[in-house]
Tab-separated table of N, CA and C in Angstrom:
chain	number	residue	atom	x	y	z
A	127	MET	N	20.995	-6.593	8.399
A	127	MET	CA	20.961	-4.929	7.289
A	127	MET	C	19.701	-5.014	6.999
A	128	ALA	N	19.396	-6.466	6.813
A	128	ALA	CA	17.516	-6.010	5.771
A	128	ALA	C	16.933	-5.815	6.217
A	129	LEU	N	16.901	-6.506	8.380
A	129	LEU	CA	15.767	-6.278	8.937
A	129	LEU	C	16.022	-4.677	9.088
A	130	PHE	N	17.005	-4.059	8.798
A	130	PHE	CA	16.705	-2.337	9.417
A	130	PHE	C	16.570	-1.917	8.332
A	131	GLN	N	15.829	-1.917	6.661
A	131	GLN	CA	15.514	-0.628	6.070
A	131	GLN	C	14.388	-0.620	5.795
A	132	PRO	N	14.580	0.365	5.996
A	132	PRO	CA	12.684	1.200	5.635
A	132	PRO	C	12.243	0.795	3.901
A	133	THR	N	11.058	0.305	3.935
A	133	THR	CA	10.756	-0.343	2.181
A	133	THR	C	10.445	1.066	1.678
A	134	GLU	N	9.876	1.917	2.291
A	134	GLU	CA	9.753	3.295	1.683
A	134	GLU	C	10.704	3.994	2.650
A	135	MET	N	10.990	5.904	2.323
A	135	MET	CA	10.986	7.278	2.658
A	135	MET	C	10.372	8.147	2.612
A	136	PHE	N	9.729	8.720	3.498
A	136	PHE	CA	8.809	9.791	3.293
A	136	PHE	C	9.898	10.965	4.167
A	137	ARG	N	9.899	12.313	3.764
A	137	ARG	CA	10.094	13.752	4.408
A	137	ARG	C	8.747	13.889	5.086
A	138	GLY	N	7.977	13.112	5.317
A	138	GLY	CA	6.624	13.433	6.169
A	138	GLY	C	5.092	12.386	5.975
A	139	VAL	N	4.552	12.256	7.320
A	139	VAL	CA	3.301	11.684	7.224
A	139	VAL	C	2.279	11.871	5.432
A	140	GLU	N	2.493	13.343	5.256
A	140	GLU	CA	1.984	14.197	4.215
A	140	GLU	C	2.627	13.944	2.863
A	141	ARG	N	3.192	13.073	2.426
A	141	ARG	CA	3.757	12.685	1.445
A	141	ARG	C	3.111	11.275	0.916
A	142	ILE	N	2.809	10.810	2.093
A	142	ILE	CA	2.538	9.357	1.680
A	142	ILE	C	0.966	9.393	1.072
A	143	THR	N	0.564	9.136	0.645
A	143	THR	CA	-0.573	10.142	-0.356
A	143	THR	C	-2.349	8.496	-0.536
A	144	PRO	N	-2.967	8.919	-0.383
A	144	PRO	CA	-3.316	7.819	-1.062
A	144	PRO	C	-2.855	6.941	-2.499
A	145	GLU	N	-3.100	7.589	-2.712
A	145	GLU	CA	-3.285	7.256	-4.811
A	145	GLU	C	-1.982	5.821	-3.929
A	146	TYR	N	-0.658	6.309	-3.411
A	146	TYR	CA	0.072	5.658	-2.946
A	146	TYR	C	0.439	4.560	-2.761
A	147	LEU	N	-0.655	5.146	-1.834
A	147	LEU	CA	-1.358	3.348	-0.837
A	147	LEU	C	-2.022	2.539	-1.831
A	148	ALA	N	-2.986	3.370	-2.663
A	148	ALA	CA	-3.732	2.178	-3.729
A	148	ALA	C	-2.722	1.329	-4.005
A	149	GLN	N	-2.013	2.827	-4.836
A	149	GLN	CA	-0.942	1.179	-5.900
A	149	GLN	C	-0.074	-0.063	-4.919
A	150	LYS	N	-0.172	0.338	-3.862
A	150	LYS	CA	0.893	-0.727	-3.193
A	150	LYS	C	-0.253	-2.056	-2.361
A	151	GLY	N	-1.674	-1.712	-2.239
A	151	GLY	CA	-2.825	-2.201	-1.879
A	151	GLY	C	-3.084	-2.913	-0.969
A	152	ILE	N	-2.410	-0.695	0.307
A	152	ILE	CA	-2.247	-0.356	1.240
A	152	ILE	C	-4.082	0.076	0.804
A	153	ARG	N	-4.125	-1.055	2.985
A	153	ARG	CA	-6.179	-0.861	2.960
A	153	ARG	C	-5.651	-0.246	4.860
A	154	GLY	N	-4.650	-0.199	5.271
A	154	GLY	CA	-4.808	0.183	6.602
A	154	GLY	C	-3.671	0.857	6.817
A	155	LEU	N	-3.218	1.464	8.011
A	155	LEU	CA	-1.683	2.155	8.079
A	155	LEU	C	-1.944	1.660	9.861
A	156	ILE	N	-0.879	1.439	10.970
A	156	ILE	CA	-0.471	1.090	12.031
A	156	ILE	C	0.633	2.535	12.041
A	157	LEU	N	0.266	3.736	12.620
A	157	LEU	CA	0.562	4.715	13.242
A	157	LEU	C	1.526	4.747	14.081
A	158	ASP	N	3.176	4.744	14.468
A	158	ASP	CA	3.571	5.712	15.789
A	158	ASP	C	2.721	7.509	15.808
A	159	VAL	N	3.346	7.150	16.815
A	159	VAL	CA	2.495	8.949	17.650
A	159	VAL	C	3.629	9.900	17.251
A	160	ASP	N	4.801	9.324	18.753
A	160	ASP	CA	6.185	10.709	18.203
A	160	ASP	C	7.260	10.114	17.737
A	161	ASN	N	6.731	12.255	17.395
A	161	ASN	CA	7.482	12.428	16.224
A	161	ASN	C	7.619	12.120	14.743
A	162	THR	N	6.516	11.094	14.727
A	162	THR	CA	5.998	10.918	13.126
A	162	THR	C	4.589	12.117	13.031
A	163	LEU	N	3.177	11.628	13.768
A	163	LEU	CA	2.708	11.676	13.617
A	163	LEU	C	2.105	13.808	15.028
A	164	THR	N	3.179	14.139	15.621
A	164	THR	CA	2.935	15.219	16.765
A	164	THR	C	4.874	15.064	17.258
A	165	GLY	N	4.224	15.917	18.394
A	165	GLY	CA	5.849	16.136	18.862
A	165	GLY	C	5.965	14.944	20.145
A	166	HIS	N	6.573	14.546	20.430
A	166	HIS	CA	7.345	13.628	22.140
A	166	HIS	C	6.259	14.059	22.865
A	167	GLY	N	4.797	13.949	23.424
A	167	GLY	CA	4.712	14.091	24.589
A	167	GLY	C	3.907	14.527	24.377
A	168	SER	N	3.299	15.535	23.358
A	168	SER	CA	2.475	17.020	22.771
A	168	SER	C	1.233	15.609	21.759
A	169	GLN	N	-0.204	16.650	22.902
A	169	GLN	CA	-1.471	16.243	22.080
A	169	GLN	C	-1.609	16.882	21.741
A	170	GLU	N	-1.063	17.933	20.394
A	170	GLU	CA	-1.312	18.502	19.673
A	170	GLU	C	-0.640	18.531	17.825
A	171	LEU	N	-2.359	18.018	17.499
A	171	LEU	CA	-1.482	17.225	15.925
A	171	LEU	C	-1.384	18.709	14.649
A	172	PRO	N	-0.626	18.958	14.730
A	172	PRO	CA	0.195	19.648	13.338
A	172	PRO	C	-1.061	19.792	12.383
A	173	ALA	N	-1.248	21.209	11.178
A	173	ALA	CA	-1.854	21.249	10.877
A	173	ALA	C	-2.034	20.148	9.400
A	174	GLN	N	-0.772	20.585	9.071
A	174	GLN	CA	-0.587	18.846	7.784
A	174	GLN	C	-1.024	18.034	8.632
A	175	VAL	N	-1.175	17.297	9.575
A	175	VAL	CA	-0.617	15.528	9.462
A	175	VAL	C	-2.639	15.691	10.125
A	176	ASP	N	-2.390	16.356	10.604
A	176	ASP	CA	-4.299	16.973	9.839
A	176	ASP	C	-4.724	16.109	8.828
A	177	ALA	N	-4.826	17.046	8.058
A	177	ALA	CA	-5.281	17.684	6.409
A	177	ALA	C	-4.685	15.772	5.534
A	178	TRP	N	-3.702	15.219	6.215
A	178	TRP	CA	-3.266	14.112	6.604
A	178	TRP	C	-4.321	12.632	6.159
A	179	LEU	N	-4.868	13.207	7.735
A	179	LEU	CA	-5.472	11.832	8.065
A	179	LEU	C	-6.513	11.796	7.756
A	180	ARG	N	-7.196	13.558	6.922
A	180	ARG	CA	-8.714	13.251	7.246
A	180	ARG	C	-8.325	13.200	5.525
A	181	ALA	N	-7.110	13.226	4.592
A	181	ALA	CA	-7.512	13.005	3.262
A	181	ALA	C	-7.216	10.717	2.910
A	182	VAL	N	-6.425	10.718	3.930
A	182	VAL	CA	-6.986	9.021	4.318
A	182	VAL	C	-7.538	8.952	4.742
A	183	LYS	N	-8.216	8.345	5.677
A	183	LYS	CA	-9.735	8.420	5.940
A	183	LYS	C	-10.038	8.487	5.024
A	184	ALA	N	-10.586	9.651	4.443
A	184	ALA	CA	-11.758	10.155	3.891
A	184	ALA	C	-11.725	8.790	2.075
A	185	ALA	N	-10.276	8.450	1.675
A	185	ALA	CA	-9.766	7.812	1.028
A	185	ALA	C	-10.293	6.383	1.593
A	186	GLY	N	-10.737	5.930	2.500
A	186	GLY	CA	-10.957	4.853	2.913
A	186	GLY	C	-10.594	3.608	3.465
A	187	VAL	N	-9.056	4.232	3.975
A	187	VAL	CA	-8.078	3.802	4.142
A	187	VAL	C	-7.919	3.625	6.262
A	188	ARG	N	-7.714	2.612	7.010
A	188	ARG	CA	-7.786	2.840	8.008
A	188	ARG	C	-7.025	2.515	8.580
A	189	LEU	N	-6.572	3.137	9.881
A	189	LEU	CA	-6.552	3.987	10.322
A	189	LEU	C	-6.003	2.753	11.689
A	190	VAL	N	-5.065	2.709	13.428
A	190	VAL	CA	-4.741	2.424	14.795
A	190	VAL	C	-3.492	2.977	14.374
A	191	ILE	N	-3.197	2.938	15.839
A	191	ILE	CA	-2.187	3.986	16.733
A	191	ILE	C	-1.379	2.875	17.016
A	192	ALA	N	-0.515	2.412	17.129
A	192	ALA	CA	0.241	1.408	17.965
A	192	ALA	C	1.480	1.936	18.561
A	193	SER	N	1.749	2.640	19.628
A	193	SER	CA	3.208	3.290	20.414
A	193	SER	C	3.128	2.594	21.008
A	194	ASN	N	4.953	2.432	21.161
A	194	ASN	CA	5.578	2.265	22.540
A	194	ASN	C	5.082	2.800	23.714
A	195	ASN	N	4.611	3.548	23.859
A	195	ASN	CA	4.644	4.614	25.448
A	195	ASN	C	2.980	4.763	26.376
A	196	VAL	N	2.938	4.783	26.992
A	196	VAL	CA	1.957	4.504	27.825
A	196	VAL	C	0.265	5.153	27.124
A	197	GLU	N	-0.884	4.644	27.646
A	197	GLU	CA	-2.291	3.965	27.646
A	197	GLU	C	-2.151	5.278	28.094
A	198	LYS	N	-2.424	6.131	30.101
A	198	LYS	CA	-2.104	8.011	29.931
A	198	LYS	C	-1.668	8.578	28.165
A	199	ARG	N	-0.770	8.009	27.957
A	199	ARG	CA	-0.409	9.221	26.722
A	199	ARG	C	-1.032	8.396	25.262
A	200	VAL	N	-1.165	7.277	25.144
A	200	VAL	CA	-1.814	7.628	23.831
A	200	VAL	C	-3.517	7.995	23.517
A	201	ALA	N	-3.926	6.894	24.572
A	201	ALA	CA	-5.437	6.885	24.360
A	201	ALA	C	-6.141	8.413	24.230
A	202	PRO	N	-5.313	9.674	25.381
A	202	PRO	CA	-6.310	10.552	24.316
A	202	PRO	C	-5.731	11.189	22.565
A	203	PHE	N	-4.811	11.251	22.570
A	203	PHE	CA	-4.108	11.189	21.257
A	203	PHE	C	-5.238	11.000	20.945
A	204	ALA	N	-5.229	9.374	20.370
A	204	ALA	CA	-5.825	8.303	19.653
A	204	ALA	C	-7.438	8.891	19.458
A	205	GLN	N	-8.087	8.921	21.061
A	205	GLN	CA	-9.739	9.982	20.794
A	205	GLN	C	-9.336	11.739	19.678
A	206	ARG	N	-8.530	11.646	20.338
A	206	ARG	CA	-9.319	13.604	19.108
A	206	ARG	C	-8.629	12.816	17.891
A	207	LEU	N	-8.367	12.300	17.505
A	207	LEU	CA	-8.057	11.322	16.276
A	207	LEU	C	-9.092	10.713	15.699
A	208	GLY	N	-9.927	10.011	16.540
A	208	GLY	CA	-11.218	9.635	16.071
A	208	GLY	C	-10.503	8.100	15.824
A	209	VAL	N	-9.279	7.802	16.028
A	209	VAL	CA	-9.197	6.125	16.002
A	209	VAL	C	-9.013	5.180	16.771
A	210	ALA	N	-8.247	4.579	16.445
A	210	ALA	CA	-7.891	3.439	17.648
A	210	ALA	C	-7.149	3.230	17.837
A	211	HIS	N	-6.351	2.733	19.564
A	211	HIS	CA	-4.757	2.645	19.399
A	211	HIS	C	-4.912	1.511	19.928
A	212	CYS	N	-3.161	0.694	19.767
A	212	CYS	CA	-2.831	-0.299	21.085
A	212	CYS	C	-1.773	0.362	21.659
A	213	ALA	N	-1.245	0.600	23.440
A	213	ALA	CA	-0.517	0.997	24.007
A	213	ALA	C	0.864	0.092	24.244
A	214	PHE	N	1.764	0.658	24.451
A	214	PHE	CA	2.792	-0.326	25.510
A	214	PHE	C	3.044	-1.934	24.158
A	215	CYS	N	3.899	-0.913	23.076
A	215	CYS	CA	3.557	-2.518	21.391
A	215	CYS	C	5.040	-2.582	21.816
A	216	CYS	N	5.426	-2.914	22.517
A	216	CYS	CA	6.963	-3.315	22.832
A	216	CYS	C	7.509	-3.125	21.920
A	217	LYS	N	7.515	-2.328	21.009
A	217	LYS	CA	8.127	-2.222	19.136
A	217	LYS	C	9.599	-2.170	19.213
A	218	PRO	N	10.803	-3.087	18.812
A	218	PRO	CA	10.537	-4.300	17.840
A	218	PRO	C	9.958	-4.993	18.103
A	219	ALA	N	9.574	-5.809	19.198
A	219	ALA	CA	9.126	-6.943	19.216
A	219	ALA	C	7.610	-7.236	18.529
A	220	PRO	N	6.403	-8.069	17.526
A	220	PRO	CA	5.597	-8.225	16.624
A	220	PRO	C	5.244	-8.359	17.796
A	221	TRP	N	4.584	-8.582	18.724
A	221	TRP	CA	2.770	-9.078	18.658
A	221	TRP	C	2.043	-7.464	18.961
A	222	GLY	N	2.625	-6.293	19.519
A	222	GLY	CA	1.919	-5.137	19.642
A	222	GLY	C	1.624	-4.730	17.678
A	223	LEU	N	2.242	-5.344	17.701
A	223	LEU	CA	1.717	-4.612	15.995
A	223	LEU	C	0.629	-5.810	15.366
A	224	ALA	N	0.973	-7.351	15.829
A	224	ALA	CA	-0.573	-8.885	15.440
A	224	ALA	C	-1.911	-7.555	15.486
A	225	ARG	N	-1.143	-6.701	17.346
A	225	ARG	CA	-2.674	-6.963	17.688
A	225	ARG	C	-3.227	-4.948	17.199
A	226	ALA	N	-2.712	-4.655	16.707
A	226	ALA	CA	-2.464	-3.222	16.204
A	226	ALA	C	-3.313	-4.082	14.756
A	227	ARG	N	-2.818	-3.937	13.951
A	227	ARG	CA	-3.378	-4.983	12.709
A	227	ARG	C	-4.569	-5.917	12.685
A	228	ARG	N	-4.493	-7.175	13.978
A	228	ARG	CA	-6.353	-7.494	13.647
A	228	ARG	C	-7.277	-6.110	14.299
A	229	ILE	N	-7.425	-4.857	14.943
A	229	ILE	CA	-8.026	-4.503	14.721
A	229	ILE	C	-8.510	-3.644	13.880
A	230	LEU	N	-6.827	-3.496	13.387
A	230	LEU	CA	-8.135	-3.323	11.420
A	230	LEU	C	-8.575	-3.580	10.788
A	231	GLY	N	-8.958	-5.582	11.424
A	231	GLY	CA	-9.347	-6.320	10.547
A	231	GLY	C	-9.085	-6.695	9.107
A	232	LEU	N	-7.544	-6.600	9.093
A	232	LEU	CA	-7.214	-6.534	6.944
A	232	LEU	C	-5.827	-7.753	7.527
A	233	ALA	N	-5.647	-8.117	6.218
A	233	ALA	CA	-5.100	-9.565	5.806
A	233	ALA	C	-3.038	-8.380	6.729
A	234	LYS	N	-2.300	-9.029	6.439
A	234	LYS	CA	-0.908	-8.449	7.018
A	234	LYS	C	-0.824	-7.111	5.248
A	235	GLY	N	-1.163	-8.747	4.337
A	235	GLY	CA	-0.234	-8.321	3.109
A	235	GLY	C	-1.179	-6.630	2.779
A	236	GLU	N	-2.362	-6.357	3.539
A	236	GLU	CA	-3.162	-4.642	3.715
A	236	GLU	C	-2.269	-3.927	4.262
A	237	VAL	N	-1.476	-3.699	4.723
A	237	VAL	CA	-0.719	-3.325	6.350
A	237	VAL	C	-0.296	-2.812	6.641
A	238	ALA	N	0.833	-1.514	6.638
A	238	ALA	CA	1.792	-1.269	6.108
A	238	ALA	C	1.661	-0.180	7.205
A	239	LEU	N	3.288	0.023	8.780
A	239	LEU	CA	3.678	0.547	9.355
A	239	LEU	C	4.182	1.910	9.260
A	240	VAL	N	3.680	3.862	9.584
A	240	VAL	CA	3.499	3.905	9.130
A	240	VAL	C	5.466	4.966	10.836
A	241	GLY	N	6.364	4.572	10.700
A	241	GLY	CA	7.373	5.342	11.427
A	241	GLY	C	8.412	6.069	11.333
A	242	ASP	N	8.799	6.525	13.053
A	242	ASP	CA	10.381	7.541	12.052
A	242	ASP	C	11.377	6.576	12.775
A	243	GLN	N	11.420	5.903	13.234
A	243	GLN	CA	12.716	5.013	14.183
A	243	GLN	C	13.261	3.760	13.679
A	244	ILE	N	14.044	3.524	13.859
A	244	ILE	CA	14.550	2.626	12.009
A	244	ILE	C	14.688	1.385	13.035
A	245	PHE	N	14.909	0.917	14.364
A	245	PHE	CA	15.352	0.666	15.646
A	245	PHE	C	14.499	-0.204	16.549
A	246	THR	N	12.445	0.830	16.362
A	246	THR	CA	11.805	0.157	16.461
A	246	THR	C	11.214	-0.273	15.328
A	247	ASP	N	10.568	0.765	15.071
A	247	ASP	CA	9.271	0.677	13.662
A	247	ASP	C	10.019	0.027	13.168
A	248	ALA	N	10.868	0.300	12.102
A	248	ALA	CA	11.683	-0.722	10.604
A	248	ALA	C	11.342	-1.217	11.497
A	249	LEU	N	12.902	-2.664	12.570
A	249	LEU	CA	12.479	-3.608	12.705
A	249	LEU	C	11.682	-4.241	13.283
A	250	GLY	N	10.901	-3.467	13.121
A	250	GLY	CA	9.685	-4.416	13.980
A	250	GLY	C	8.589	-4.590	12.901
A	251	ALA	N	8.477	-3.440	11.917
A	251	ALA	CA	8.428	-3.388	10.750
A	251	ALA	C	7.421	-5.628	10.080
A	252	ASN	N	9.712	-4.707	10.081
A	252	ASN	CA	9.758	-6.550	9.189
A	252	ASN	C	10.306	-7.547	10.492
A	253	LEU	N	10.883	-7.381	10.941
A	253	LEU	CA	10.300	-8.385	12.084
A	253	LEU	C	8.731	-9.001	11.632
A	254	TYR	N	7.383	-8.492	12.171
A	254	TYR	CA	6.345	-8.714	12.065
A	254	TYR	C	5.839	-8.989	10.237
A	255	GLY	N	6.643	-8.841	8.569
A	255	GLY	CA	6.572	-9.574	7.615
A	255	GLY	C	5.044	-8.133	6.778
A	256	ILE	N	5.270	-6.421	7.155
A	256	ILE	CA	4.741	-5.163	6.849
A	256	ILE	C	5.786	-5.173	6.782
A	257	PRO	N	5.294	-3.709	5.506
A	257	PRO	CA	5.909	-2.486	4.982
A	257	PRO	C	7.251	-1.819	6.122
A	258	ILE	N	6.972	-0.800	5.474
A	258	ILE	CA	7.682	0.142	7.057
A	258	ILE	C	7.893	1.048	6.216
A	259	LEU	N	6.571	2.625	6.030
A	259	LEU	CA	7.164	3.804	5.316
A	259	LEU	C	8.292	4.769	6.452
A	260	LEU	N	8.831	4.740	6.619
A	260	LEU	CA	9.837	4.836	7.774
A	260	LEU	C	9.360	6.558	6.647
A	261	VAL	N	8.877	8.007	7.914
A	261	VAL	CA	9.018	9.056	7.822
A	261	VAL	C	10.427	9.532	8.187
A	262	GLN	N	10.734	11.076	7.707
A	262	GLN	CA	11.835	11.695	8.564
A	262	GLN	C	11.148	12.034	9.891
A	263	PRO	N	12.241	12.287	11.452
A	263	PRO	CA	11.523	13.315	12.033
A	263	PRO	C	10.949	14.810	12.390
A	264	MET	N	8.944	14.606	12.819
A	264	MET	CA	8.704	16.085	12.627
A	264	MET	C	9.614	16.616	13.698
A	265	TYR	N	11.299	16.435	14.319
A	265	TYR	CA	11.223	17.502	15.617
A	265	TYR	C	13.393	17.505	15.524
A	266	GLU	N	13.917	18.374	15.800
A	266	GLU	CA	14.863	17.783	16.408
A	266	GLU	C	15.085	16.914	17.628
A	267	ASP	N	15.351	15.742	17.889
A	267	ASP	CA	14.673	14.645	19.405
A	267	ASP	C	15.933	15.537	20.820
A	268	THR	N	15.337	15.558	21.707
A	268	THR	CA	16.118	16.130	22.596
A	268	THR	C	16.669	15.238	23.707
A	269	LYS	N	15.802	14.224	23.822
A	269	LYS	CA	15.960	13.136	25.208
A	269	LYS	C	17.664	12.850	24.346
A	270	PRO	N	18.601	12.655	25.089
A	270	PRO	CA	19.735	11.662	24.901
A	270	PRO	C	19.741	10.231	24.264
A	271	SER	N	18.867	9.405	25.131
A	271	SER	CA	18.721	8.292	24.814
A	271	SER	C	18.012	7.990	22.624
A	272	ILE	N	16.909	8.637	22.499
A	272	ILE	CA	16.896	9.581	20.868
A	272	ILE	C	17.584	9.851	20.210
A	273	ARG	N	18.196	10.471	20.502
A	273	ARG	CA	19.981	11.330	20.081
A	273	ARG	C	20.958	9.770	19.750
A	274	LEU	N	21.373	9.010	20.364
A	274	LEU	CA	21.976	8.525	20.995
A	274	LEU	C	21.528	6.841	20.124
A	275	LYS	N	20.453	6.617	19.316
A	275	LYS	CA	19.173	6.182	18.304
A	275	LYS	C	19.901	6.284	16.963
A	276	ARG	N	19.214	7.899	16.644
A	276	ARG	CA	19.516	8.347	15.697
A	276	ARG	C	20.719	8.643	15.108
A	277	ALA	N	21.443	7.917	16.193
A	277	ALA	CA	23.173	8.675	15.549
A	277	ALA	C	24.232	7.260	14.514
A	278	LEU	N	22.928	5.985	15.592
A	278	LEU	CA	23.293	5.196	15.211
A	278	LEU	C	22.365	4.604	13.818
A	279	GLU	N	21.447	5.109	14.107
A	279	GLU	CA	20.340	4.989	12.609
A	279	GLU	C	21.093	5.495	11.752
A	280	ALA	N	22.300	6.771	11.267
A	280	ALA	CA	22.530	7.078	10.142
A	280	ALA	C	23.651	5.765	9.322
A	281	PRO	N	24.075	5.597	9.621
A	281	PRO	CA	24.928	4.502	9.310
A	281	PRO	C	24.237	3.645	7.939
A	282	VAL	N	22.521	2.883	9.296
A	282	VAL	CA	21.831	2.785	8.586
A	282	VAL	C	21.437	2.490	7.624
A	283	LEU	N	20.951	4.009	6.930
A	283	LEU	CA	20.033	4.879	6.589
A	283	LEU	C	21.118	5.407	5.511
A	284	ALA	N	21.906	4.932	6.237
A	284	ALA	CA	23.165	5.207	4.705
A	284	ALA	C	23.376	4.651	3.768
A	285	HIS	N	24.178	3.493	3.859
A	285	HIS	CA	23.741	1.769	3.619
A	285	HIS	C	22.687	1.858	2.364
A	286	TRP	N	21.547	2.453	2.902
A	286	TRP	CA	20.099	2.539	2.667
A	286	TRP	C	19.921	2.799	1.241
A	287	ARG	N	20.835	3.772	2.062
A	287	ARG	CA	20.309	5.104	0.080
A	287	ARG	C	21.309	5.336	-0.622
A	288	LYS	N	22.606	4.566	0.034
A	288	LYS	CA	24.224	3.827	-1.115
A	288	LYS	C	23.720	2.585	-1.913
A	289	LYS	N	21.908	2.289	-1.164
A	289	LYS	CA	21.681	0.337	-2.310
A	289	LYS	C	20.182	1.430	-3.067
A	290	GLY	N	20.415	2.662	-3.622
A	290	GLY	CA	19.196	3.254	-4.318
A	290	GLY	C	18.157	3.701	-3.172
A	291	GLY	N	17.571	3.749	-2.178
A	291	GLY	CA	17.382	4.248	-1.836
A	291	GLY	C	16.551	5.679	-1.599
A	292	ARG	N	15.773	6.266	-2.029
A	292	ARG	CA	15.453	7.654	-2.088
A	292	ARG	C	13.960	8.065	-1.091
A	293	ILE	N	14.060	9.006	-0.941
A	293	ILE	CA	13.485	9.923	0.198
A	293	ILE	C	12.176	10.646	-0.549
A	294	LEU	N	10.712	9.679	-0.229
A	294	LEU	CA	9.799	10.338	-1.011
A	294	LEU	C	9.630	12.039	-0.675
């Protein structure tokens, strides 16, 4: 069960403050896209996420996008944000996260993954050996496959909360 547990859970990315990151020694973030930074398939960046990205960049935190989606989806979004990216990361397999970490030029102990799914993001980060800062999904999922995953995630998160996990 530990492989599926988040390191921390947040109501949204904007709750992950530069102060929190500095306190944990995190100098770089590997960012998921869909339902973490924006809606599924969207190229629009919500105002609160834009403000958060500016704040963490200003604090010197390095950023890279690591998505399971294809280059055609990920590249334009990353370009709009002014950050590097890795498309088709195949999370939970750790090699895409390793590629993203190398882009950041940081040691494993200095990076964390920010994502919204247990079976891709949390499992991938735990397999790779980096913290997973899980965020609650931005929007309700409409794809049946993701709705099924969310239903399967519920008991995992309930177990995590029972053991003292809290949402920041």
